[in-house]
mmCIF file of C-alpha atoms in Angstrom:
data_model
loop_
_atom_site.group_PDB
_atom_site.id
_atom_site.type_symbol
_atom_site.label_atom_id
_atom_site.label_comp_id
_atom_site.label_asym_id
_atom_site.label_seq_id
_atom_site.Cartn_x
_atom_site.Cartn_y
_atom_site.Cartn_z
ATOM 1 C CA UNK A 1 106.110 163.932 105.313
ATOM 2 C CA UNK A 2 107.895 160.686 106.170
ATOM 3 C CA UNK A 3 110.691 162.467 107.989
ATOM 4 C CA UNK A 4 114.392 161.880 107.488
ATOM 5 C CA UNK A 5 114.933 158.400 106.111
ATOM 6 C CA UNK A 6 118.139 156.494 106.693
ATOM 7 C CA UNK A 7 119.177 153.129 105.348
ATOM 8 C CA UNK A 8 120.080 150.560 106.348
ATOM 9 C CA UNK A 9 118.886 150.513 109.980
ATOM 10 C CA UNK A 10 121.535 147.981 110.888
ATOM 11 C CA UNK A 11 124.757 147.025 109.148
ATOM 12 C CA UNK A 12 127.253 144.364 110.129
ATOM 13 C CA UNK A 13 130.408 144.155 108.073
ATOM 14 C CA UNK A 14 133.885 142.745 108.233
ATOM 15 C CA UNK A 15 136.927 144.869 108.826
ATOM 16 C CA UNK A 16 138.346 146.182 105.574
ATOM 17 C CA UNK A 17 135.041 146.233 103.720
ATOM 18 C CA UNK A 18 133.454 149.361 102.269
ATOM 19 C CA UNK A 19 130.319 150.631 103.984
ATOM 20 C CA UNK A 20 127.829 153.115 102.528
ATOM 21 C CA UNK A 21 125.175 154.761 104.656
ATOM 22 C CA UNK A 22 122.299 156.562 102.973
ATOM 23 C CA UNK A 23 120.082 159.477 103.920
ATOM 24 C CA UNK A 24 117.034 161.132 102.414
ATOM 25 C CA UNK A 25 116.343 164.484 104.093
ATOM 26 C CA UNK A 26 112.938 166.037 104.512
ATOM 27 C CA UNK A 27 111.771 167.607 101.271
ATOM 28 C CA UNK A 28 112.492 171.336 101.186
ATOM 29 C CA UNK A 29 115.169 171.238 103.857
ATOM 30 C CA UNK A 30 118.444 172.793 102.773
ATOM 31 C CA UNK A 31 120.782 171.795 105.618
ATOM 32 C CA UNK A 32 121.969 168.241 106.229
ATOM 33 C CA UNK A 33 124.145 166.836 109.002
ATOM 34 C CA UNK A 34 125.889 163.536 109.609
ATOM 35 C CA UNK A 35 126.560 162.637 113.262
ATOM 36 C CA UNK A 36 128.224 159.663 114.913
ATOM 37 C CA UNK A 37 127.109 158.519 118.366
ATOM 38 C CA UNK A 38 129.231 156.396 120.701
ATOM 39 C CA UNK A 39 129.150 155.872 124.445
ATOM 40 C CA UNK A 40 132.592 157.378 124.875
ATOM 41 C CA UNK A 41 132.318 160.448 122.652
ATOM 42 C CA UNK A 42 128.593 161.161 122.551
ATOM 43 C CA UNK A 43 127.188 162.825 119.428
ATOM 44 C CA UNK A 44 129.951 164.037 117.129
ATOM 45 C CA UNK A 45 129.241 166.148 114.064
ATOM 46 C CA UNK A 46 131.047 164.593 111.115
ATOM 47 C CA UNK A 47 130.006 166.876 108.268
ATOM 48 C CA UNK A 48 127.460 169.577 107.508
ATOM 49 C CA UNK A 49 125.992 170.451 104.090
ATOM 50 C CA UNK A 50 124.127 173.601 103.177
ATOM 51 C CA UNK A 51 122.350 173.679 99.806
ATOM 52 C CA UNK A 52 124.211 170.468 98.864
ATOM 53 C CA UNK A 53 127.613 172.054 99.500
ATOM 54 C CA UNK A 54 129.859 170.772 102.317
ATOM 55 C CA UNK A 55 130.305 173.658 104.747
ATOM 56 C CA UNK A 56 132.248 172.001 107.544
ATOM 57 C CA UNK A 57 133.894 168.581 107.364
ATOM 58 C CA UNK A 58 136.316 169.135 110.219
ATOM 59 C CA UNK A 59 134.667 166.346 112.176
ATOM 60 C CA UNK A 60 135.391 163.654 109.606
ATOM 61 C CA UNK A 61 137.796 161.362 111.477
ATOM 62 C CA UNK A 62 140.172 160.558 108.652
ATOM 63 C CA UNK A 63 140.495 159.969 104.942
ATOM 64 C CA UNK A 64 138.656 156.681 105.209
ATOM 65 C CA UNK A 65 135.453 158.681 105.633
ATOM 66 C CA UNK A 66 133.812 160.560 102.783
ATOM 67 C CA UNK A 67 130.391 162.134 102.308
ATOM 68 C CA UNK A 68 128.502 163.330 99.270
ATOM 69 C CA UNK A 69 125.297 165.139 98.562
ATOM 70 C CA UNK A 70 124.696 164.930 94.805
ATOM 71 C CA UNK A 71 121.266 166.559 95.071
ATOM 72 C CA UNK A 72 118.887 168.032 97.612
ATOM 73 C CA UNK A 73 117.168 164.733 98.306
ATOM 74 C CA UNK A 74 120.039 162.334 98.878
ATOM 75 C CA UNK A 75 123.306 162.026 100.783
ATOM 76 C CA UNK A 76 125.768 159.231 101.446
ATOM 77 C CA UNK A 77 128.442 158.610 104.051
ATOM 78 C CA UNK A 78 131.068 156.106 102.982
ATOM 79 C CA UNK A 79 133.724 154.375 105.050
ATOM 80 C CA UNK A 80 136.490 152.615 103.123
ATOM 81 C CA UNK A 81 138.103 150.541 104.514
ATOM 82 C CA UNK A 82 136.031 150.054 107.651
ATOM 83 C CA UNK A 83 137.613 149.295 111.037
ATOM 84 C CA UNK A 84 136.154 147.945 114.301
ATOM 85 C CA UNK A 85 136.531 151.373 115.935
ATOM 86 C CA UNK A 86 134.047 152.740 113.397
ATOM 87 C CA UNK A 87 131.298 150.771 115.144
ATOM 88 C CA UNK A 88 128.691 153.314 116.251
ATOM 89 C CA UNK A 89 125.251 154.678 115.489
ATOM 90 C CA UNK A 90 125.322 157.122 112.588
ATOM 91 C CA UNK A 91 122.596 159.746 112.396
ATOM 92 C CA UNK A 92 121.539 161.961 109.548
ATOM 93 C CA UNK A 93 119.579 165.138 110.316
ATOM 94 C CA UNK A 94 118.104 167.904 108.194
ATOM 95 C CA UNK A 95 116.746 171.378 108.855
ATOM 96 C CA UNK A 96 114.861 174.005 106.911
ATOM 97 C CA UNK A 97 117.352 176.731 107.739
ATOM 98 C CA UNK A 98 120.234 177.509 110.032
ATOM 99 C CA UNK A 99 119.243 177.772 113.694
ATOM 100 C CA UNK A 100 115.932 176.034 113.180
ATOM 101 C CA UNK A 101 115.038 172.618 114.523
ATOM 102 C CA UNK A 102 117.069 169.717 113.166
ATOM 103 C CA UNK A 103 115.031 166.595 112.416
ATOM 104 C CA UNK A 104 116.828 163.316 112.870
ATOM 105 C CA UNK A 105 116.532 160.003 111.103
ATOM 106 C CA UNK A 106 116.313 156.734 113.033
ATOM 107 C CA UNK A 107 120.030 156.171 112.699
ATOM 108 C CA UNK A 108 122.123 153.321 111.305
ATOM 109 C CA UNK A 109 123.769 151.004 113.808
ATOM 110 C CA UNK A 110 127.072 149.955 112.254
ATOM 111 C CA UNK A 111 129.041 147.034 113.618
ATOM 112 C CA UNK A 112 132.448 146.269 112.139
ATOM 113 C CA UNK A 113 133.820 142.876 113.159
ATOM 114 C CA UNK B 1 135.459 176.894 119.226
ATOM 115 C CA UNK B 2 132.013 176.141 120.519
ATOM 116 C CA UNK B 3 131.680 173.618 123.318
ATOM 117 C CA UNK B 4 128.693 172.255 125.192
ATOM 118 C CA UNK B 5 129.216 170.644 128.597
ATOM 119 C CA UNK B 6 126.858 168.358 130.441
ATOM 120 C CA UNK B 7 128.767 167.398 133.551
ATOM 121 C CA UNK B 8 126.239 165.016 135.095
ATOM 122 C CA UNK B 9 126.339 161.621 133.336
ATOM 123 C CA UNK B 10 123.129 160.379 134.924
ATOM 124 C CA UNK B 11 120.296 161.334 137.251
ATOM 125 C CA UNK B 12 117.333 159.653 138.830
ATOM 126 C CA UNK B 13 113.993 161.131 139.937
ATOM 127 C CA UNK B 14 110.831 159.837 141.536
ATOM 128 C CA UNK B 15 107.723 159.880 139.386
ATOM 129 C CA UNK B 16 105.718 163.140 139.790
ATOM 130 C CA UNK B 17 108.694 165.026 141.191
ATOM 131 C CA UNK B 18 110.742 167.775 139.539
ATOM 132 C CA UNK B 19 114.246 167.374 138.162
ATOM 133 C CA UNK B 20 116.734 169.847 136.671
ATOM 134 C CA UNK B 21 119.344 168.891 134.089
ATOM 135 C CA UNK B 22 122.383 171.153 133.767
ATOM 136 C CA UNK B 23 124.161 172.434 130.678
ATOM 137 C CA UNK B 24 126.841 175.041 130.105
ATOM 138 C CA UNK B 25 128.322 176.237 126.857
ATOM 139 C CA UNK B 26 131.186 178.327 125.631
ATOM 140 C CA UNK B 27 131.070 180.688 122.685
ATOM 141 C CA UNK B 28 132.212 184.095 121.548
ATOM 142 C CA UNK B 29 129.114 184.545 119.413
ATOM 143 C CA UNK B 30 126.332 186.855 120.527
ATOM 144 C CA UNK B 31 123.482 185.393 118.519
ATOM 145 C CA UNK B 32 122.652 181.724 118.836
ATOM 146 C CA UNK B 33 120.009 179.139 119.645
ATOM 147 C CA UNK B 34 120.019 176.500 122.369
ATOM 148 C CA UNK B 35 118.135 173.218 122.301
ATOM 149 C CA UNK B 36 117.310 170.239 124.472
ATOM 150 C CA UNK B 37 116.788 166.944 122.666
ATOM 151 C CA UNK B 38 115.448 163.715 124.152
ATOM 152 C CA UNK B 39 116.599 160.271 123.043
ATOM 153 C CA UNK B 40 114.437 157.433 124.436
ATOM 154 C CA UNK B 41 115.503 153.779 124.147
ATOM 155 C CA UNK B 42 114.001 153.753 120.644
ATOM 156 C CA UNK B 43 117.046 155.832 119.628
ATOM 157 C CA UNK B 44 114.912 158.537 117.984
ATOM 158 C CA UNK B 45 116.133 162.109 118.627
ATOM 159 C CA UNK B 46 113.215 164.338 119.620
ATOM 160 C CA UNK B 47 113.316 168.107 120.132
ATOM 161 C CA UNK B 48 112.063 169.015 123.611
ATOM 162 C CA UNK B 49 112.518 172.775 123.742
ATOM 163 C CA UNK B 50 114.346 175.642 122.033
ATOM 164 C CA UNK B 51 115.618 179.000 123.298
ATOM 165 C CA UNK B 52 116.717 181.969 121.219
ATOM 166 C CA UNK B 53 119.635 183.788 122.853
ATOM 167 C CA UNK B 54 118.207 187.225 122.129
ATOM 168 C CA UNK B 55 115.034 186.459 124.087
ATOM 169 C CA UNK B 56 115.202 187.148 127.795
ATOM 170 C CA UNK B 57 112.089 185.151 128.568
ATOM 171 C CA UNK B 58 112.724 181.498 129.364
ATOM 172 C CA UNK B 59 111.091 179.035 126.982
ATOM 173 C CA UNK B 60 108.423 176.643 128.270
ATOM 174 C CA UNK B 61 106.691 173.641 126.706
ATOM 175 C CA UNK B 62 104.079 172.090 128.982
ATOM 176 C CA UNK B 63 106.031 170.303 131.758
ATOM 177 C CA UNK B 64 109.388 171.362 130.329
ATOM 178 C CA UNK B 65 111.008 174.732 130.976
ATOM 179 C CA UNK B 66 114.474 176.187 130.793
ATOM 180 C CA UNK B 67 116.536 178.487 132.964
ATOM 181 C CA UNK B 68 118.625 180.448 130.495
ATOM 182 C CA UNK B 69 121.402 182.534 132.056
ATOM 183 C CA UNK B 70 123.178 184.183 129.133
ATOM 184 C CA UNK B 71 125.921 185.893 131.134
ATOM 185 C CA UNK B 72 126.774 182.649 132.887
ATOM 186 C CA UNK B 73 126.365 180.672 129.640
ATOM 187 C CA UNK B 74 124.081 178.268 131.397
ATOM 188 C CA UNK B 75 121.008 176.515 129.979
ATOM 189 C CA UNK B 76 119.317 174.081 132.335
ATOM 190 C CA UNK B 77 116.181 172.024 131.668
ATOM 191 C CA UNK B 78 113.515 171.592 134.329
ATOM 192 C CA UNK B 79 111.075 168.716 134.036
ATOM 193 C CA UNK B 80 108.038 169.071 136.297
ATOM 194 C CA UNK B 81 105.712 166.247 137.307
ATOM 195 C CA UNK B 82 108.139 163.641 135.945
ATOM 196 C CA UNK B 83 106.560 160.724 134.108
ATOM 197 C CA UNK B 84 107.889 157.247 133.377
ATOM 198 C CA UNK B 85 107.963 158.164 129.687
ATOM 199 C CA UNK B 86 110.511 160.870 130.447
ATOM 200 C CA UNK B 87 113.141 158.159 130.988
ATOM 201 C CA UNK B 88 115.695 158.845 128.244
ATOM 202 C CA UNK B 89 118.997 160.455 127.402
ATOM 203 C CA UNK B 90 118.828 164.235 127.198
ATOM 204 C CA UNK B 91 121.175 166.259 125.048
ATOM 205 C CA UNK B 92 121.864 169.970 125.222
ATOM 206 C CA UNK B 93 122.770 171.536 121.866
ATOM 207 C CA UNK B 94 124.034 174.875 120.569
ATOM 208 C CA UNK B 95 123.770 176.530 117.159
ATOM 209 C CA UNK B 96 125.315 179.921 116.459
ATOM 210 C CA UNK B 97 125.054 182.302 113.550
ATOM 211 C CA UNK B 98 128.802 182.720 113.216
ATOM 212 C CA UNK B 99 130.969 181.868 110.239
ATOM 213 C CA UNK B 100 131.497 178.318 111.449
ATOM 214 C CA UNK B 101 127.889 177.812 112.387
ATOM 215 C CA UNK B 102 127.046 174.228 113.229
ATOM 216 C CA UNK B 103 124.807 172.300 115.597
ATOM 217 C CA UNK B 104 126.983 171.059 118.482
ATOM 218 C CA UNK B 105 125.798 168.628 121.164
ATOM 219 C CA UNK B 106 126.849 167.898 124.714
ATOM 220 C CA UNK B 107 127.608 164.314 125.752
ATOM 221 C CA UNK B 108 124.162 163.827 127.188
ATOM 222 C CA UNK B 109 122.696 162.789 130.512
ATOM 223 C CA UNK B 110 120.766 159.622 131.253
ATOM 224 C CA UNK B 111 117.591 160.343 133.206
ATOM 225 C CA UNK B 112 115.734 157.547 134.955
ATOM 226 C CA UNK B 113 112.243 158.130 136.348
ATOM 227 C CA UNK B 114 111.424 155.717 139.188
ATOM 228 C CA UNK B 115 107.836 154.527 139.708
#
């Protein structure tokens, strides 16, 4: 298996623009996570899906952030409008079941200027 | 709420020596898993070791072992015979079986292995 695939690897955008990050989990995995990593706050869980259903979105910073999982093989994280403070590395991870190992993608480095 | 605390922001160790990374957590759950992940400069998150809370025996994986103290809610990682390739950020993580189950990470510690 190719592992968790995220795109793009790098994204530079201007403040106010819409940004969409994409994730393809490992086939057969039924849990998917979106994390944000910054120097100040470390790894923050933004949202967690189980069987395509959002279970916990309490980590989503504000209404500018939204996430979808239309099917078991694809998820998106959208920021609209983007702000400079959204600059971070965004990780997607998937796991076969709760409590098992979470496999991470390579992350998307987002820079908002 | 579940919290994971890694109080040491960075550590340094001489190659071939042993180093211990600390982690504490807070939870009211009785059944959970604990993890250590490694993040080298490549940014990839790699699972190092996993411990099930119901198991009394400490997990080991080659040069990596844990000291799991359930009553103290402590989960430290020991790296023996440190190698230059061990230089990375290390994250402690917690996943419970409770209603609000989710995988929560500490802030991480930067480990540097000196030649």
